[in-house]
Coordinates of C-alpha atoms in Angstrom, one line a residue:
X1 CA 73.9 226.2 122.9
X2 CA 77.1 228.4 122.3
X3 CA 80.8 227.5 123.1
X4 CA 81.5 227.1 127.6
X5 CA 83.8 230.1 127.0
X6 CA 80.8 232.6 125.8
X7 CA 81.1 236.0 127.7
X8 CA 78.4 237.3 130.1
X9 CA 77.2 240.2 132.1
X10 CA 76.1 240.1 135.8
X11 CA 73.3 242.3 137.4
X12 CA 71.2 242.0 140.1
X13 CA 67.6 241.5 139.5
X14 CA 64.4 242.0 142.1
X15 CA 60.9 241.0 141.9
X16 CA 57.9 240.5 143.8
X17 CA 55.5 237.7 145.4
X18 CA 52.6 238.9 147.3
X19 CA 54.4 242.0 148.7
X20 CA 57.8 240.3 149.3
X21 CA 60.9 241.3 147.0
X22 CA 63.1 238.6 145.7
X23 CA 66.3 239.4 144.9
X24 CA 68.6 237.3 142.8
X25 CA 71.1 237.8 140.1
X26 CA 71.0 237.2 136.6
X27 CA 73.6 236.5 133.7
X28 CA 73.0 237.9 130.2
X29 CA 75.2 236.3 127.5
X30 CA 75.1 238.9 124.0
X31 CA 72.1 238.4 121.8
X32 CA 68.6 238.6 121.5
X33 CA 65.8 235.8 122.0
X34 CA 67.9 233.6 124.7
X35 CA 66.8 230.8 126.4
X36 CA 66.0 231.1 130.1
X37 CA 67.2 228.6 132.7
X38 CA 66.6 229.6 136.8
X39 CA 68.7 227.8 138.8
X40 CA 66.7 227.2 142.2
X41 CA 68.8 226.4 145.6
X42 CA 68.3 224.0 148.2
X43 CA 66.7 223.9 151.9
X44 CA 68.5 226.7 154.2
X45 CA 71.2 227.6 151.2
X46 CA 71.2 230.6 149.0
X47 CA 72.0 231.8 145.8
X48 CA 75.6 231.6 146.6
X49 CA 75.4 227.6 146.1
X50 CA 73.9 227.6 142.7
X51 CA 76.0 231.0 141.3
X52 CA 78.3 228.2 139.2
X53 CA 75.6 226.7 137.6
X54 CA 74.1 230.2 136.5
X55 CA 77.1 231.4 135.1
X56 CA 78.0 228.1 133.5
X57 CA 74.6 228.1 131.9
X58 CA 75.3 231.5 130.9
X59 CA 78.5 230.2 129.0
X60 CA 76.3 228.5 127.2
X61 CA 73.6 230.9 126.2
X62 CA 71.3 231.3 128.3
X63 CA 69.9 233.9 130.2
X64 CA 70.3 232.3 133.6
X65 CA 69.4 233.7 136.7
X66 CA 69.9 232.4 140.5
X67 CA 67.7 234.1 143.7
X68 CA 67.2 233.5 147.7
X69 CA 63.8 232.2 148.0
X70 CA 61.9 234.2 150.3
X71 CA 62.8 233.0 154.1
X72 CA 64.0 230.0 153.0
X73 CA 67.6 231.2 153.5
X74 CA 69.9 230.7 156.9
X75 CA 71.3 234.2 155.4
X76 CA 69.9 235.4 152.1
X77 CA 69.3 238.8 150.7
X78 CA 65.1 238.3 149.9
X79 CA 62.5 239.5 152.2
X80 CA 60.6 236.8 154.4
X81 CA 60.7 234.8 157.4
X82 CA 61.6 231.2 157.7
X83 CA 58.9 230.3 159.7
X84 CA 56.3 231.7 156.5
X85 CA 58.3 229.6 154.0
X86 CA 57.0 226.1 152.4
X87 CA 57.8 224.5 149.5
X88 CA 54.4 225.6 148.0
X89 CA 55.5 229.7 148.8
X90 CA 58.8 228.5 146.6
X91 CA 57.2 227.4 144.0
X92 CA 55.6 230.8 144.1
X93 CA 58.8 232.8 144.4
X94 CA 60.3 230.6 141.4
X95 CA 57.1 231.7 139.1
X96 CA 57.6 235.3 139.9
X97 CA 61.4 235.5 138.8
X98 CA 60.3 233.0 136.0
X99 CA 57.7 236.1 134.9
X100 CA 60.5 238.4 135.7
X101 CA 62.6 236.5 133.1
X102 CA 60.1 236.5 130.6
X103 CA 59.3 240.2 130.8
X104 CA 63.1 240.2 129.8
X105 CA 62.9 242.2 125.8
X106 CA 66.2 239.9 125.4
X107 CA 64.5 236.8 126.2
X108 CA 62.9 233.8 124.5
X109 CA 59.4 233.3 126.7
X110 CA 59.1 230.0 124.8
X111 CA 62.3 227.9 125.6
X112 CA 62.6 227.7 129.6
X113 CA 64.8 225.8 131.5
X114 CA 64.5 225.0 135.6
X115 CA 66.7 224.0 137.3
X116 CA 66.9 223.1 141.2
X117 CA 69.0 221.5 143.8
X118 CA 67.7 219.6 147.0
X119 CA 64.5 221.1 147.4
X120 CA 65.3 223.3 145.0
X121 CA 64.6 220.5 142.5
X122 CA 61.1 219.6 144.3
X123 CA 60.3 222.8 143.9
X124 CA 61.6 223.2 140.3
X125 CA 59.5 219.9 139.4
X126 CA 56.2 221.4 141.0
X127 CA 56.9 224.5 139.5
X128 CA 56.9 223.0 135.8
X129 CA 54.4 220.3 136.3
X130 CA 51.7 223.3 136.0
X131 CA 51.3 223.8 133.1
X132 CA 50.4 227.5 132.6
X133 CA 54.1 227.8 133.6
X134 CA 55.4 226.4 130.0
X135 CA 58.7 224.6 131.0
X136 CA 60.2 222.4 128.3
X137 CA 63.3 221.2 130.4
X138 CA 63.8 220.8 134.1
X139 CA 67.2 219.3 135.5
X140 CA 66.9 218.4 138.8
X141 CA 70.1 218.0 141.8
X142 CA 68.9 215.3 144.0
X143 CA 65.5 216.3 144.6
X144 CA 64.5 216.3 147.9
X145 CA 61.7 214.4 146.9
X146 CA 61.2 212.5 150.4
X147 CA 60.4 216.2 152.3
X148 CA 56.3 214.1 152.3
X149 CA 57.7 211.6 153.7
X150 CA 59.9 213.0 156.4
X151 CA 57.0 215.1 157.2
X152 CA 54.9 211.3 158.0
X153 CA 57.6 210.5 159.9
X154 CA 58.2 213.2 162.0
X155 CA 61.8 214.1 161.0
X156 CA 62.9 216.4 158.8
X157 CA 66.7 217.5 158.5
X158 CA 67.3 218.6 162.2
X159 CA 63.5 219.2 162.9
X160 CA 61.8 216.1 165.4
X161 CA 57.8 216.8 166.1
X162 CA 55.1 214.7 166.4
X163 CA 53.1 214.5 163.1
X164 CA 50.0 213.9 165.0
X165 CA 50.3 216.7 166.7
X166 CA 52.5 219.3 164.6
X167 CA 53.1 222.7 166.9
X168 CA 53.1 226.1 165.2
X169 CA 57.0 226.3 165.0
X170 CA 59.8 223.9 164.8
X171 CA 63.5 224.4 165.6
X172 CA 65.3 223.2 162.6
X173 CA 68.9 223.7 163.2
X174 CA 69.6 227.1 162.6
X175 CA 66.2 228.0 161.1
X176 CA 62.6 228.1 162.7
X177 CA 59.8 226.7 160.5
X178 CA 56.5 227.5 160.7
X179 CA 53.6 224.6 161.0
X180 CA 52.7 224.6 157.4
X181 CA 56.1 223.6 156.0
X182 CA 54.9 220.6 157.7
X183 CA 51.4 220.8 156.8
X184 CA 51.1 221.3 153.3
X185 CA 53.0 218.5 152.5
X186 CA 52.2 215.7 155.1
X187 CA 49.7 214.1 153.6
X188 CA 50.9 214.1 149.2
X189 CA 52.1 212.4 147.3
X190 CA 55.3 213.8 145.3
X191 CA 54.7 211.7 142.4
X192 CA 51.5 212.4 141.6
X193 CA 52.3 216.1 141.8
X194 CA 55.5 215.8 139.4
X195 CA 53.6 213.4 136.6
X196 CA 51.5 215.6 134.3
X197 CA 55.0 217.9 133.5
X198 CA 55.2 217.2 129.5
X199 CA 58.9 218.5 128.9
X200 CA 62.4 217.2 129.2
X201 CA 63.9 215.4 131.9
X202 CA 67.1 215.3 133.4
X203 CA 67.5 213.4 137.4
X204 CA 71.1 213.8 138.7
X205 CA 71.7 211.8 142.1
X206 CA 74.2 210.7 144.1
X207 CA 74.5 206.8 145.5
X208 CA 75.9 207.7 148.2
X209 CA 73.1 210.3 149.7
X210 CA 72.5 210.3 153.0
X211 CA 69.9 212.9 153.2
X212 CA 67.7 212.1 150.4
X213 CA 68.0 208.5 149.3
X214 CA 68.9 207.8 145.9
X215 CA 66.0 205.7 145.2
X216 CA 63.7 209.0 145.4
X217 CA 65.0 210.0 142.4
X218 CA 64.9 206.5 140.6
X219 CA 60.8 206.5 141.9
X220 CA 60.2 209.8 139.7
X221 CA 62.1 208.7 137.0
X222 CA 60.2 205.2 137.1
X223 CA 57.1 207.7 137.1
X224 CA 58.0 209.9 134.3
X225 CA 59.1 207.4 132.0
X226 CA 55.9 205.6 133.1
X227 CA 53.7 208.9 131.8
X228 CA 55.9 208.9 128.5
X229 CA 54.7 205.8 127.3
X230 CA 51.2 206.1 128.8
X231 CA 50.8 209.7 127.0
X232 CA 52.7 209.3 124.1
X233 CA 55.0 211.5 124.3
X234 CA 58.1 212.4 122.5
X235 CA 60.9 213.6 125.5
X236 CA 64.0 212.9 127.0
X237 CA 64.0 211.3 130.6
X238 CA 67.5 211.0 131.9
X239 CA 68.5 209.4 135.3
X240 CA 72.0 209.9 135.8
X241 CA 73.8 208.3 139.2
X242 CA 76.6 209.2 140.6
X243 CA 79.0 206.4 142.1
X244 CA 79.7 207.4 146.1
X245 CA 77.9 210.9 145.2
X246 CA 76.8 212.8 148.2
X247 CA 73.8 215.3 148.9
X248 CA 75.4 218.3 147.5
X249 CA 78.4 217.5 145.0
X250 CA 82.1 217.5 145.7
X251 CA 83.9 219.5 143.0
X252 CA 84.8 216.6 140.9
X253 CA 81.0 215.5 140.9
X254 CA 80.0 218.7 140.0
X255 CA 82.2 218.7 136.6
X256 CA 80.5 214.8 136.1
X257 CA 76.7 216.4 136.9
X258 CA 77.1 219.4 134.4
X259 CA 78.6 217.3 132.2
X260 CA 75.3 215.2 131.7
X261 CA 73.3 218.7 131.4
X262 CA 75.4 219.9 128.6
X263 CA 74.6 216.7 126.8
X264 CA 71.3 216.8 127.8
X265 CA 70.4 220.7 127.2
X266 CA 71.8 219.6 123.8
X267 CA 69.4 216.6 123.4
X268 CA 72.7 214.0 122.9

């Protein structure tokens, strides 16, 4: 990785999924054969929460790149409808910029970095544990790795349904879900999903998370490390948790979170 203070150029980028376009923004730093990182947001956000990460990324050399997922925006600038959107349709939005990125003349197909927050990071650890993807590192922002859960219990965020009975759209707060963001995850288990990624692992989470317990992200780490030693193999897996740290960082959390990605983009 170069020096924080490397200079960058911002574009906006577009792509496709199955007829949709995805539109994003992406940060070139000078040179030829850069990493990639994609920097996925969480439930309802957009790009606009995860610019700072892109561009610090960037700083540091890689050719990082921050999108709305397709209805899975309260406002975003991607085609879609909230009530289409699952996690499993992210994962498929985060593949196509993914392919956009590596269609990139300027970038290095081989060294790939994902990075989400919320479900975001769910998505980001689906998204890599395939392995025609070929992700090396994925850090992931309090992954909202109970959405299965929620789903069981019939609460999720500002949604309330019966799971025995889940109706073909849910009010969630400002956004209306359709029945398969219920659906398609009601009856997994996130675990098993996550375990046969390979790569690097980085699990930033706050203690103090009322919206997606902490001990989520201690669960996956248990699991990856548990895959490390079963498989053999030869990777980082970082949990790192923050004291009183809430879903979504305060400002002086944030500086404390990237800090432990620098060092562990850099493999300290």
């Amino acid at each position: 990785m170069e020096d924080m203070r490397q200079a960058y150029r911002e574009s906006a980028f577009s792509c496709e999924r199955e007829g949709l376009t995805i539109r994003g923004t992406e940060y070139r730093p000078a040179g030829e054969r850069l990493p990639i990182a994609i920097v996925s947001h969480g439930f309802g956000a957009n790009q606009e929460s995860t610019r700072g990460y892109a561009k610090q990324l960037a700083g540091w050399g890689f050719l990082a790149y921050c999108f709305d997922f397709c209805g899975g925006c309260v406002e975003g600038s991607s085609d879609g409808k909230t009530r289409d959107m699952s996690v499993f349709t992210e994962v498929k939005d985060l593949e196509a910029a993914l392919g956009y990125a590596r269609e990139r003349e300027y970038s290095d197909e081989n060294r790939v970095v994902l990075m989400g927050c919320s479900q975001g990071g769910f998505v980001s650890a689906l998204a890599a544990a395939k392995g025609e993807n070929r992700v090396g590192k994925i850090v992931l922002f309090y992954p909202a790795l109970c959405i299965p859960d929620d789903a069981r219990r019939g609460k999720m965020i500002l949604a309330e349904f019966d799971p025995q009975n889940i109706p073909e759209e849910v009010p969630c707060g400002p956004m209306l879900l359709g029945r398969h963001y219920i659906a398609d995850v009601i009856e997994l288990n996130p675990y098993d999903l996550l375990a046969p990624f390979a790569g690097d692992v980085l699990l930033v989470h706050g203690t103090g998370d009322d919206l997606v317990d902490v001990r989520y992200s201690r669960e996956a780490f248990a699991r990856y490390r548990e895959e490390t030693e079963k498989r053999g193999l030869d990777r980082q897996v970082v949990l790192q948790e923050i004291a009183g740290g809430a879903h979504g960082f305060s400002e002086e959390h944030d500086v404390l979170a990237m800090g432990y990605v620098e060092k562990f983009l850099r493999g300290e």
